[in-house]
CSV table of C-alpha atoms in Angstrom, one decimal:
chain,number,residue,atom,x,y,z
A,14,MET,CA,0.0,0.0,0.0
A,15,ASN,CA,1.4,3.4,-1.0
A,16,THR,CA,1.4,6.5,1.1
A,17,ASP,CA,-1.1,8.3,-1.2
A,18,ALA,CA,-3.7,5.6,-0.5
A,19,ILE,CA,-3.0,5.9,3.2
A,20,GLU,CA,-3.2,9.6,3.2
A,21,SER,CA,-6.6,9.6,1.3
A,22,MET,CA,-7.9,7.1,3.9
A,23,VAL,CA,-6.8,9.3,6.7
A,24,ARG,CA,-8.4,12.3,5.1
A,25,ASP,CA,-11.7,10.4,4.7
A,26,VAL,CA,-11.7,9.3,8.3
A,27,LEU,CA,-10.9,12.8,9.5
A,28,SER,CA,-13.7,14.3,7.4
A,29,ARG,CA,-16.2,11.7,8.7
A,30,MET,CA,-15.2,12.5,12.3
A,31,ASN,CA,-15.6,16.2,11.6
A,32,SER,CA,-19.1,15.7,10.2
A,33,LEU,CA,-20.2,13.7,13.2
A,34,GLN,CA,-19.3,16.5,15.6
């Protein structure tokens, strides 16, 4: 798994957490 895929996953999780707040 490359770092670009990991970064996009992290951004997705962070945006989900932000929308829950």
